[in-house]
Coordinates of C-alpha atoms (C1' of nucleotides) in Angstrom, one line a residue:
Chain A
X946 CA 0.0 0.0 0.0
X947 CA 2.7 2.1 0.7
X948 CA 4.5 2.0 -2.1
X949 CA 1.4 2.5 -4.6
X950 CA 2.4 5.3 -6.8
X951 CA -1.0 6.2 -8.1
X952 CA -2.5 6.8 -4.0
X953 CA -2.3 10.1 -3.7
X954 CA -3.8 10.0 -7.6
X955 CA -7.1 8.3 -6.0
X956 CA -6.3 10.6 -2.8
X957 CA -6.8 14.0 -5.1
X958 CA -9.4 12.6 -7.7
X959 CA -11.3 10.1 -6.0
X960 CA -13.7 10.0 -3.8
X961 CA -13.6 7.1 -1.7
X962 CA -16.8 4.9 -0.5
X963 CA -17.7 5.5 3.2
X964 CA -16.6 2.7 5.5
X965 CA -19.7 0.2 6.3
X966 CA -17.9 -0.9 9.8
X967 CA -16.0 0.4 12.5
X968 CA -17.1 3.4 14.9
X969 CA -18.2 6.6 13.3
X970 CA -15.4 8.7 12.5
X971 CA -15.5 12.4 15.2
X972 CA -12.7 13.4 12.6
X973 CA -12.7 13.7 8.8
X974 CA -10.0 14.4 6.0
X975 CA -11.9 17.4 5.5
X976 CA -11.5 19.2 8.7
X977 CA -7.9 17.8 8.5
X978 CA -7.2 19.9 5.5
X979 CA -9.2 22.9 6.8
X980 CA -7.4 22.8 10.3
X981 CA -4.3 22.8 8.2
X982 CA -4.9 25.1 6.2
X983 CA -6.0 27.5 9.3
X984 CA -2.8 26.9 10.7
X985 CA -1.0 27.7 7.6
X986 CA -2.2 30.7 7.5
X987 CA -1.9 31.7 10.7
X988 CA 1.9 31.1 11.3
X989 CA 2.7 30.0 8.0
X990 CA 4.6 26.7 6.6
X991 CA 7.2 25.7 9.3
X992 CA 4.2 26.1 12.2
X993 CA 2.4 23.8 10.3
X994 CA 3.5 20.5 12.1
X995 CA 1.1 17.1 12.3
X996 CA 1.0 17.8 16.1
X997 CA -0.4 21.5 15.9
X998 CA -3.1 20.7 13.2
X999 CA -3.9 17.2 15.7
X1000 CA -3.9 20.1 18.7
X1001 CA -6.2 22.4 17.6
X1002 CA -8.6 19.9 16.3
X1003 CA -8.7 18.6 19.8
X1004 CA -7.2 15.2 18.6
X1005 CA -3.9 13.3 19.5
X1006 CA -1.1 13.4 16.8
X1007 CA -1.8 9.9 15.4
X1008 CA -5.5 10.4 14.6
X1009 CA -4.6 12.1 11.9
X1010 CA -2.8 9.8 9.5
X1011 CA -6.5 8.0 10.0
X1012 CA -8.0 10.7 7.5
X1013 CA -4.6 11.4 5.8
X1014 CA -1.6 9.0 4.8
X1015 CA 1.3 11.6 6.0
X1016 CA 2.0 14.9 6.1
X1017 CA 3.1 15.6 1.9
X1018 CA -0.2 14.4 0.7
X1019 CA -2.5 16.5 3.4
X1020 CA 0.0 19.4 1.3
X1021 CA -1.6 18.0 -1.9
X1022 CA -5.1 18.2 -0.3
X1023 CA -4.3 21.6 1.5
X1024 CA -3.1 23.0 -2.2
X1025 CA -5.9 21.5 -4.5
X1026 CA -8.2 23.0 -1.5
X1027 CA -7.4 26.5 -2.0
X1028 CA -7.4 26.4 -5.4
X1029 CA -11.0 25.8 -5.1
X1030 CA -11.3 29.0 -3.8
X1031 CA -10.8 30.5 -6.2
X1032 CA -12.5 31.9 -9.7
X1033 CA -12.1 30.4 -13.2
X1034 CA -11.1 32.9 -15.5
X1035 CA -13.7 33.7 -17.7
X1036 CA -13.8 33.6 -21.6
X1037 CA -13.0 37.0 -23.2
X1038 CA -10.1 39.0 -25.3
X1039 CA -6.7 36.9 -23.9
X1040 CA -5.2 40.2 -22.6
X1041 CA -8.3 40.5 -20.2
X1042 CA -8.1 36.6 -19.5
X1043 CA -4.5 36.4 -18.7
X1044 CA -5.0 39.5 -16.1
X1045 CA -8.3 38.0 -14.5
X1046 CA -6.0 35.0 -14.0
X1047 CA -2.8 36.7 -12.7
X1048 CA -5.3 38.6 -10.4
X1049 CA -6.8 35.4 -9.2
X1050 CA -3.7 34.0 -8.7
X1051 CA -2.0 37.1 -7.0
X1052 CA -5.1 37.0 -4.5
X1053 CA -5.3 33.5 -3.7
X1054 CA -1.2 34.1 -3.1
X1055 CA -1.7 36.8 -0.3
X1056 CA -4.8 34.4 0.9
X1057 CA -2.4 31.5 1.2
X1058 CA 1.5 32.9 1.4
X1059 CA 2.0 29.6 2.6
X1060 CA 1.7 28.0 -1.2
X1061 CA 5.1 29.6 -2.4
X1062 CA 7.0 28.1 0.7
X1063 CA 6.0 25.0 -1.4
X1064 CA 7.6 22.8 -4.0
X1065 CA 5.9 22.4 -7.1
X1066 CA 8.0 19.8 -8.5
X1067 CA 6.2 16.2 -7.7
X1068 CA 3.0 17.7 -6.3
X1069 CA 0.2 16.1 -7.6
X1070 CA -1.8 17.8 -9.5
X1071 CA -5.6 18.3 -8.5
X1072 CA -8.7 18.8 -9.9
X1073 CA -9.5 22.0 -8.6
X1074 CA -5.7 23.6 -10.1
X1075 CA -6.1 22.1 -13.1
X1076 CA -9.8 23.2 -14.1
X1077 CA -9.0 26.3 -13.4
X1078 CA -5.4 26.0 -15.3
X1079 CA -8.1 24.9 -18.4
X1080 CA -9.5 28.1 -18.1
X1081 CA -6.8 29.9 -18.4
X1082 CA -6.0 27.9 -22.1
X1083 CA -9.2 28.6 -23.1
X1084 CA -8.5 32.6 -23.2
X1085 CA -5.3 32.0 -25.6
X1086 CA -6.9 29.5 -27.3
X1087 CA -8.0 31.5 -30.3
X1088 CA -5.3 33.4 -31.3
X1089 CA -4.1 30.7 -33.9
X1090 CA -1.0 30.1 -31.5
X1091 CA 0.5 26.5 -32.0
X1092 CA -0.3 24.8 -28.5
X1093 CA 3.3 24.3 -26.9
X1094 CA 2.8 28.4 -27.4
X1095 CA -0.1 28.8 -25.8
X1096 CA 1.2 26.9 -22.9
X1097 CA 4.3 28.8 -22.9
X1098 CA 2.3 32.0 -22.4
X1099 CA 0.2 30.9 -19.9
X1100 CA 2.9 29.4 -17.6
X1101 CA 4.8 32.3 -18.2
X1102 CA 1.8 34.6 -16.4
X1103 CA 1.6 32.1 -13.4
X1104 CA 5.3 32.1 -13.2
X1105 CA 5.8 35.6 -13.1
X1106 CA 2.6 35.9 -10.6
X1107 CA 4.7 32.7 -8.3
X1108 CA 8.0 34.6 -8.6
X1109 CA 6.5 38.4 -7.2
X1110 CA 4.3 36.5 -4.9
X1111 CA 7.3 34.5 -3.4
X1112 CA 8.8 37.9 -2.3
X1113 CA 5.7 39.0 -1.3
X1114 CA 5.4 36.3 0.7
X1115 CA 8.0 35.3 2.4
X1116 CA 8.2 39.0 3.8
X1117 CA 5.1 38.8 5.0
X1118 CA 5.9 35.0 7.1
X1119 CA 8.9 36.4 8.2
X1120 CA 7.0 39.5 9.9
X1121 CA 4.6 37.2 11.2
X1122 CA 7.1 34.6 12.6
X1123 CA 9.6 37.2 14.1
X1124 CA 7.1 39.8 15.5
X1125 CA 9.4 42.1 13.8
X1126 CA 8.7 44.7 11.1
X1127 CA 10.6 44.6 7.7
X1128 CA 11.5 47.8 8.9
X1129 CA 12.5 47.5 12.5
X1130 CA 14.6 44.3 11.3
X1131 CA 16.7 46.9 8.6
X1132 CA 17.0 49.5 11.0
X1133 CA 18.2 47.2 13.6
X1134 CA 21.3 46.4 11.1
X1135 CA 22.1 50.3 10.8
X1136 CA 25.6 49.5 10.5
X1137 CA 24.7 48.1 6.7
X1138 CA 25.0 51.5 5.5
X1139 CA 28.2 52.1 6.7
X1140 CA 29.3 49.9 3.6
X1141 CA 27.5 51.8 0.9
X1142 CA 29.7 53.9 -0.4
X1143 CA 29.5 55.8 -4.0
X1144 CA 33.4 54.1 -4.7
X1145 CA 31.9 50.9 -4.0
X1146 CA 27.9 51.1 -5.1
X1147 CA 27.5 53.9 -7.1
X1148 CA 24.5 53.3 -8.8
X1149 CA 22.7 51.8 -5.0
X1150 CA 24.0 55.2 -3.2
X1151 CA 22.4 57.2 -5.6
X1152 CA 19.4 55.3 -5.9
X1153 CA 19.5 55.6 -2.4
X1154 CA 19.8 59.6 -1.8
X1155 CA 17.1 60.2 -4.6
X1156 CA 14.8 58.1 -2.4
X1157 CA 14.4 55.2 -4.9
X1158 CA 13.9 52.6 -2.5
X1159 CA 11.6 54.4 0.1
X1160 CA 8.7 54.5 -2.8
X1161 CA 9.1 51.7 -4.5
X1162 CA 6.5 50.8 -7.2
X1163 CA 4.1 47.9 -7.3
X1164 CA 5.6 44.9 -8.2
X1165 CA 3.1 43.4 -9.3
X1166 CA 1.7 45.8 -11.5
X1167 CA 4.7 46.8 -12.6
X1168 CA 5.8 43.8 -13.5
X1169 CA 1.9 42.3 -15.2
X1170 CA 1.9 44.9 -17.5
X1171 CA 5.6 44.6 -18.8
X1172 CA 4.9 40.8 -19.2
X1173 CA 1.7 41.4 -21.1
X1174 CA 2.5 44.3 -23.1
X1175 CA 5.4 41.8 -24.3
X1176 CA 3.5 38.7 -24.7
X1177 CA 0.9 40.9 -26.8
X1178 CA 4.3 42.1 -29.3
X1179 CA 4.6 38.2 -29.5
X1180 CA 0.6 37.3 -29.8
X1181 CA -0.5 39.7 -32.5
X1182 CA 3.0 39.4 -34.4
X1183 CA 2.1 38.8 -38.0
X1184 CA 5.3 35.9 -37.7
X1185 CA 5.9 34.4 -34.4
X1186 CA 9.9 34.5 -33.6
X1187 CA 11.0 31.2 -32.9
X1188 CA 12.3 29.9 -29.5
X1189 CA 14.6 27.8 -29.4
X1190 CA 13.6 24.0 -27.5
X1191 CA 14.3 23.6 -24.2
X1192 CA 18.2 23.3 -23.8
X1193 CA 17.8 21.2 -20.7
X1194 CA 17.0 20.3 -17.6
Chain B
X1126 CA 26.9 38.9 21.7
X1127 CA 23.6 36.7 20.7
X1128 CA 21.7 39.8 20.6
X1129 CA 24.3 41.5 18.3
X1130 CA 21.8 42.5 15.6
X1131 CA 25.0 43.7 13.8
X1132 CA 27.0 40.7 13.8
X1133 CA 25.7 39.1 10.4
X1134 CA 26.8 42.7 8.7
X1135 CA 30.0 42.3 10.0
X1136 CA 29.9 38.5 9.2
X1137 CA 29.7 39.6 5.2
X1138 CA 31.1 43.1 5.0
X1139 CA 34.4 43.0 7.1
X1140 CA 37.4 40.8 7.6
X1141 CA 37.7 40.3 11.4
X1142 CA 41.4 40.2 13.2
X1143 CA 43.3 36.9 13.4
X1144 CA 43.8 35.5 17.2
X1145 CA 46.7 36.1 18.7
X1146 CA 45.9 33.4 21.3
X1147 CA 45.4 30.1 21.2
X1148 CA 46.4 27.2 18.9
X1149 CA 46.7 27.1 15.5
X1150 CA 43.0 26.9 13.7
X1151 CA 42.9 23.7 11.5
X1152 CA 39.8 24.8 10.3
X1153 CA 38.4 27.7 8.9
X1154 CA 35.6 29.8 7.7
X1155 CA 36.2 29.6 3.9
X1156 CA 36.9 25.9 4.3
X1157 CA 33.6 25.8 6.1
X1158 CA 31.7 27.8 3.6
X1159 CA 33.1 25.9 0.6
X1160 CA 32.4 22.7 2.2
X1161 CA 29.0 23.6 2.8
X1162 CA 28.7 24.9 -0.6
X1163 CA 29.4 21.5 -2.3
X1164 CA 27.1 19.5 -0.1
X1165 CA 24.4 22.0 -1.0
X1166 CA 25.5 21.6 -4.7
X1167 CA 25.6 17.8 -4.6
X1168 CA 22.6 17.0 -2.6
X1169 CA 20.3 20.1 -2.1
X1170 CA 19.7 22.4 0.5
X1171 CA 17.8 19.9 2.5
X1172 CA 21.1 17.3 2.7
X1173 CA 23.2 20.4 4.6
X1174 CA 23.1 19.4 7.9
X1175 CA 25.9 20.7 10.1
X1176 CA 26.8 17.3 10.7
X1177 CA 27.0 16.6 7.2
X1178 CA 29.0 19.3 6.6
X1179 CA 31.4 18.7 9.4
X1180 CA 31.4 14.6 8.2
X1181 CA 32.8 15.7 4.9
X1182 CA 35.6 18.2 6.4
X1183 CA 36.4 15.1 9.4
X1184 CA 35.7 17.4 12.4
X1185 CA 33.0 17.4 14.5
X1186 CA 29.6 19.3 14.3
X1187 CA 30.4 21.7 17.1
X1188 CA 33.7 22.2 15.6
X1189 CA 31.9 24.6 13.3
X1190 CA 30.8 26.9 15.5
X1191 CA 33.8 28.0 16.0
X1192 CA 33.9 29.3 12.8
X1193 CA 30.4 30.0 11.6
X1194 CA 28.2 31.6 14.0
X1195 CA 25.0 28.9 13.3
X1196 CA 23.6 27.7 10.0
X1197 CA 21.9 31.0 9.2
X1198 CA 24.6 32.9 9.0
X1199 CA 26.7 30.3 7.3
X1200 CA 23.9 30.5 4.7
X1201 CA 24.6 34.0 4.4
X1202 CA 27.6 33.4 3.5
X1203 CA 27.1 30.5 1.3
X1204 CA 25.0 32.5 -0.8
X1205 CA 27.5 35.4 -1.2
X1206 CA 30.5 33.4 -2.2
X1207 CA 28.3 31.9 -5.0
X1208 CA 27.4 35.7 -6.1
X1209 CA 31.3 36.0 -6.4
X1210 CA 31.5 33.5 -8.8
X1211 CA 29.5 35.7 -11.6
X1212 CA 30.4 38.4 -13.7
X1213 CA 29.2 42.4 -13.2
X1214 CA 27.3 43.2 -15.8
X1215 CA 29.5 45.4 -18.3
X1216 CA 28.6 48.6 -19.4
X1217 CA 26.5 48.8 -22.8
X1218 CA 23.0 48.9 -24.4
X1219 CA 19.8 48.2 -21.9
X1220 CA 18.7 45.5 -23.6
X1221 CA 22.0 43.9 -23.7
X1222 CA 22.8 44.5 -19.9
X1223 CA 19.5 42.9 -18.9
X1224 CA 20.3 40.1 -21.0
X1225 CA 23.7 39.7 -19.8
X1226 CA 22.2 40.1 -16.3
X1227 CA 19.7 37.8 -16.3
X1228 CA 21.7 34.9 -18.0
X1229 CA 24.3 35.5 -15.5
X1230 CA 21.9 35.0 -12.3
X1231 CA 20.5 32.0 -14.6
X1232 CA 23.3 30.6 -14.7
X1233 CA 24.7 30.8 -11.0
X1234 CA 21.1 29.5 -10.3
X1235 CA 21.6 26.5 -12.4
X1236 CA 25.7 25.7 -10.8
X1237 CA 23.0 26.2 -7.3
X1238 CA 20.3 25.3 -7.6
X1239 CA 19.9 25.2 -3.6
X1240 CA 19.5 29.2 -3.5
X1241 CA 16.4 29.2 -4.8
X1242 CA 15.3 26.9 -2.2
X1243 CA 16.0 29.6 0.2
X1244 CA 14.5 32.8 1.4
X1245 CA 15.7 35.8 0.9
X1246 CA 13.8 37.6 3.1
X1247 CA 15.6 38.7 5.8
X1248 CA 18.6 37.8 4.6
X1249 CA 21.8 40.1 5.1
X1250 CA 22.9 41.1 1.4
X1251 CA 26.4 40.6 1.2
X1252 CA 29.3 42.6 -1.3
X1253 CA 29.2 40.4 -3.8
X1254 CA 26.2 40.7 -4.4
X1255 CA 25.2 44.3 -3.8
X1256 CA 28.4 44.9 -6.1
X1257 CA 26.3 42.7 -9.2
X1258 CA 23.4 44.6 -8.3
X1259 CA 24.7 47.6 -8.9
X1260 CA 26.2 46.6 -12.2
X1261 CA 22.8 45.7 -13.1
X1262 CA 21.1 49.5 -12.5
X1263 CA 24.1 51.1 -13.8
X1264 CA 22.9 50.1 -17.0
X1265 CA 19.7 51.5 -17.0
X1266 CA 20.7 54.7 -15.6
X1267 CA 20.4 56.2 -18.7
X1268 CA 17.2 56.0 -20.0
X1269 CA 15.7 59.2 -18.2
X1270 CA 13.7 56.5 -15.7
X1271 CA 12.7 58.2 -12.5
X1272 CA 15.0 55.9 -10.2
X1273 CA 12.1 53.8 -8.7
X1274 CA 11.0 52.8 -12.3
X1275 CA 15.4 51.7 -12.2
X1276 CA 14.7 49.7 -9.4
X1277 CA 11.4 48.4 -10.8
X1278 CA 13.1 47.1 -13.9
X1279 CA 15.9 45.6 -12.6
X1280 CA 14.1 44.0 -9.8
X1281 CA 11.5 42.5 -12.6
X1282 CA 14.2 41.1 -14.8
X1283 CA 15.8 39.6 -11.2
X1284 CA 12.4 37.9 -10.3
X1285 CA 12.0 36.8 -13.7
X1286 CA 14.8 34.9 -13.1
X1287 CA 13.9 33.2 -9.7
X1288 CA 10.9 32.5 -10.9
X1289 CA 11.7 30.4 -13.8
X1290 CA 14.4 29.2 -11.7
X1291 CA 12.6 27.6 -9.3
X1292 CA 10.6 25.8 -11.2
X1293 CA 13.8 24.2 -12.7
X1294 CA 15.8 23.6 -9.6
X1295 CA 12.6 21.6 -8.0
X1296 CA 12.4 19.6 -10.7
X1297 CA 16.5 18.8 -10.8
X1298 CA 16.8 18.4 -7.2
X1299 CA 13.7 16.4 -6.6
X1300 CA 15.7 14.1 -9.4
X1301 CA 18.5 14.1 -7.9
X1302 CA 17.3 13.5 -4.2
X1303 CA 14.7 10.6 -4.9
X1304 CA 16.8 9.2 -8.2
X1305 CA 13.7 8.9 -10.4
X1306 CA 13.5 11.3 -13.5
X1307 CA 10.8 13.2 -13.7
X1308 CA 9.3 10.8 -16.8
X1309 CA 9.4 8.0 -14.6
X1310 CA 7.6 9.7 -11.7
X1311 CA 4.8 10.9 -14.1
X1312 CA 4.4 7.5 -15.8
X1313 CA 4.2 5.7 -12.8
X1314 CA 1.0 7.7 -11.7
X1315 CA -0.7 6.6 -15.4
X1316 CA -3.9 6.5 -13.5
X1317 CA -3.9 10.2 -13.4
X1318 CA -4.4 10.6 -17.2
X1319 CA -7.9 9.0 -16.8
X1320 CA -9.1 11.8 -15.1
X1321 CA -8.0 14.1 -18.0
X1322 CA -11.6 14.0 -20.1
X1323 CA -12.0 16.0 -22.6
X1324 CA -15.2 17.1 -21.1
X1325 CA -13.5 18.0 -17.6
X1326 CA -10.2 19.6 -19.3
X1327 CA -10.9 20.5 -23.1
X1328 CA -8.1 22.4 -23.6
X1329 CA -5.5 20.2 -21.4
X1330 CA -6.8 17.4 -23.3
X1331 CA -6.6 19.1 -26.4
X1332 CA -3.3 20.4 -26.3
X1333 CA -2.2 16.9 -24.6
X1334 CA -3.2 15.5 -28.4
X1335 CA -1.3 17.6 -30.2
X1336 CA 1.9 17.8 -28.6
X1337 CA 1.8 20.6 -27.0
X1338 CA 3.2 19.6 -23.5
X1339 CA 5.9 17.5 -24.9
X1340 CA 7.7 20.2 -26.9
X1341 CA 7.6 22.8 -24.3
X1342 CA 9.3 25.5 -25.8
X1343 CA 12.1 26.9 -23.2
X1344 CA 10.5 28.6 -20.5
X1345 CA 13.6 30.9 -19.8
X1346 CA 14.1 31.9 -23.7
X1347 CA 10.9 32.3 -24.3
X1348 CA 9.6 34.3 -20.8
X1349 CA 13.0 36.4 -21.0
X1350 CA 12.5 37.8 -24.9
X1351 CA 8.6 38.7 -23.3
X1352 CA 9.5 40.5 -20.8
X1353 CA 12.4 42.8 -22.7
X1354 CA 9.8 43.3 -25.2
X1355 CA 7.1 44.3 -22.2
X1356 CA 10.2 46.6 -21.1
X1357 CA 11.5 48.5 -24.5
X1358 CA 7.7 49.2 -24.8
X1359 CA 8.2 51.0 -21.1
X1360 CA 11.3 52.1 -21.9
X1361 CA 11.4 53.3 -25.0
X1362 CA 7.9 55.1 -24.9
X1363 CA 7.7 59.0 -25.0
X1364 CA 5.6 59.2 -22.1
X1365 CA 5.3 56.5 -19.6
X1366 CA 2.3 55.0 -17.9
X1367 CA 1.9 55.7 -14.2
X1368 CA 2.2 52.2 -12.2
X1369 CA 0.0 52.4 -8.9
X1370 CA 1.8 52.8 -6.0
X1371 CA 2.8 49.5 -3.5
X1372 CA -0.6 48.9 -2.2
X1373 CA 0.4 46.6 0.8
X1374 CA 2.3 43.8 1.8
Chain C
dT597 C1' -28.3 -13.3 19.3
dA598 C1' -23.3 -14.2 19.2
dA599 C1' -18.9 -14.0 16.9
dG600 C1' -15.7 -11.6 14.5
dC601 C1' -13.9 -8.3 11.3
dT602 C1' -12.8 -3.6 10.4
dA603 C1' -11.8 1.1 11.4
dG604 C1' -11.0 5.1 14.7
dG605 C1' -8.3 7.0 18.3
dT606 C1' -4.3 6.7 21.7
dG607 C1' 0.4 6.2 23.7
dT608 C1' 5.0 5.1 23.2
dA609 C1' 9.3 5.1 20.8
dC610 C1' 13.0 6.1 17.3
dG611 C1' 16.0 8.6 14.4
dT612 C1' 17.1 13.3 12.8
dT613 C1' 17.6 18.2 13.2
dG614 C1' 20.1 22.8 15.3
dT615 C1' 22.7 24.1 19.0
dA616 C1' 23.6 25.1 24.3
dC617 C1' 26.9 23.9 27.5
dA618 C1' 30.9 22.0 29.9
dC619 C1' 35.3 20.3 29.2
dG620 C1' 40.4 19.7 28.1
dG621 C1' 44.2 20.9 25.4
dT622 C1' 47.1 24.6 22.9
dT623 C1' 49.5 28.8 22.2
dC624 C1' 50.3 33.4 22.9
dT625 C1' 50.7 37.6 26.3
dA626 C1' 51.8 39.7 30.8
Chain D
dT480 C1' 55.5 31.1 34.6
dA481 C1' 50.7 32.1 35.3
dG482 C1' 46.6 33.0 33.0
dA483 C1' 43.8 34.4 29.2
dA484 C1' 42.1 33.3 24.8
dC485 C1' 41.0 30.2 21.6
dC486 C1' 40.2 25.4 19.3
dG487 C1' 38.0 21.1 19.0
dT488 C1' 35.1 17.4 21.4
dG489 C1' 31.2 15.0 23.7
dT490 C1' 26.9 15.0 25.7
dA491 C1' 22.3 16.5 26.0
dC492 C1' 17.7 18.5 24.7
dA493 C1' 13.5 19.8 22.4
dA494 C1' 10.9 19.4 18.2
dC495 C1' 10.0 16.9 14.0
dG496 C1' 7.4 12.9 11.1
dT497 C1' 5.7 8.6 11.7
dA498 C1' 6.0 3.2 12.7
dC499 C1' 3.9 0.1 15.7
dA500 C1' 1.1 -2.0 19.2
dC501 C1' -3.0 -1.4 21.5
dC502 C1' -8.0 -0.9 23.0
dT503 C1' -12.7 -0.1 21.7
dA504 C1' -16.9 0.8 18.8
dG505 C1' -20.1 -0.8 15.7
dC506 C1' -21.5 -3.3 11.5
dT507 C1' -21.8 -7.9 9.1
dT508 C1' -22.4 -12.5 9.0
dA509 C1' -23.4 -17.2 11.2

DNA sequence: TAAGCTAGGTGTACGTTGTACACGGTTCTA
DNA sequence: TAGAACCGTGTACAACGTACACCTAGCTTA
């Protein structure tokens, strides 16, 4: 049983048939994952131990892997959960798509900061993500774009949305974890500045005096409407550049 | 000493004074640092234990701290001697500069993988890297950009970078740490694919058909020419459109 | 109605992590 | 020559995921 590879494939898309014996379960994989999740939230990835979820349900440590078979695939359920949350992206002109979908997923990103403190690589896949990942191919869909395209444009959105929302994030958890501003934690390191010198860091100094960093502009926004207004160069090119293939891994 | 919120800058920006005391260090903090560095490389961040690290020098674990104050700071450290290892940016067109930056953080991310696995919230910046950095904004300092739109660029290209990064360095370390390629993972959950209707997932299915996710065209390449485009558009535009302000963490 | 199988929840125990602390030996300074 | 400063070692602790043995509740079958 253990060492069935397609488990956590009946874990994520199945549901399975209620047990006709045994005592009636006071716990449930549901209330597993939403305790999780809860806990997640609230003091973000590394908090999120089997004994805290067990101790704020009320239940011993062990009861648990009852309603879940360890702790990576209650992640899976926790992930494929919040995606639920969240809105499909309506049909519509691809540039309004692919910003309803960067929107959705910047939102369910400050929801859930907890999701970018996560590998990607060898999580399965659930139903929720990937119906809503559908949706988001639909919008491209009709722009005569050969497919491995229209995945490369699409990924490209939610990688950009992963990669702002992993800064975004783990600022946030480390405020939350430490109890200490973003600020106080700089200002407690005063002697930093010391070391920025226009000989050495010319460019930062400067940045620096003309108050570059203090008003910083959104990220996010910034950033979305670079990476559309260059993916719409590339979409409503009359010839597509090529790309070359993946070089490697 | 503990409470020295100083100590990591000093760690990273200044050489301390040799001991005049005591006997001869066999050890050291490069040797240390270098050590750690090639565990991390070989087995991911998750492998660098301090005992692991102190197995492969023959000391013991405490032996370390002699050198390194704990694994935080020795992470600090890590990650600055790896920015060493690149090239500043030289002098020359935007466009060029940004390319030349962002292949050069691609391709210490790919030599280590490992940093991406880390935060860098909270994490002292070092002189290697602020030095790269700098490089970076020095050539876009003259394009007439307010200096927050500088920092705004830079930083996009930067996250670019992790972003697609991180997707690639899950994947190669999650090879490397179980053994099984990332084909063999995905073909031994087959029973996934039966979920995959056409009715469920029309255009996953659809583009499944024709190819589309087995030719992926190269998610670096293809994101990185995007974004520039998104950027000369920015850049190169008479008057440029007002971003909205950081709305909140 | 009785026997027995199955499933839910508990308690204990193990190996692994970072690192605090006490200790003994080495080498310079006073 | 005494002592301070420093290096490396060994032991110990709390927190982690989870294997395993156990008891009990409640349906199914005889």
């Amino acid at each position: 049983m253990k060492d069935d590879r397609n488990r956590s494939v009946r874990l994520l898309w199945e549901t399975p048939a209620e047990p006709s014996r045994g005592p009636k379960a006071a716990l449930s994989q549901a209330r597993v994952v939403e305790a999780a999740i809860k806990v997640a939230d609230a003091e973000g990835i590394e908090a999120l131990t089997m004994r805290r979820v067990a101790e704020t349900l009320g239940f011993t440590t062990m009861s648990l892997y009852r309603h879940v078979p360890g702790k990576s695939e209650l992640l899976d359920l926790m992930v494929d959960a919040v995606w639920g949350e969240t809105e499909r992206t309506p049909k519509g002109p691809w540039r309004d798509g692919l910003d309803f979908y960067a929107r959705q997923l910047w939102s369910m990103y400050r929801a859930h900061p907890w999701l970018l403190q996560l590998t990607n690589a060898r999580r399965m896949p659930g139903p929720n993500a990937m119906t809503r990942t559908d949706a988001a191919f639909a919008v491209v869909s009709e722009l005569g774009l050969k497919t491995e395209e229209m995945v490369a444009v699409v990924t490209s959105v939610g990688q950009f949305v992963a990669g702002v929302g992993r800064t975004m994030a783990d600022r946030v958890l480390a405020e939350r974890e430490t109890g200490v501003s973003e600020e106080d934690w700089w200002n407690d390191r005063d002697e930093l500045w010391e070391h920025f010198t226009p000989e050495r860091l010319p460019m930062m100094t400067h940045i620096w005096n003309s108050g570059g960093f203090e008003r910083p502009l959104d990220e996010f926004e910034f950033g979305l409407a670079r990476l559309l207004d260059g993916l719409a160069v590339f979409v409503e090119a009359g010839e597509r550049p090529p790309v070359r293939p993946a070089t490697c891994l």
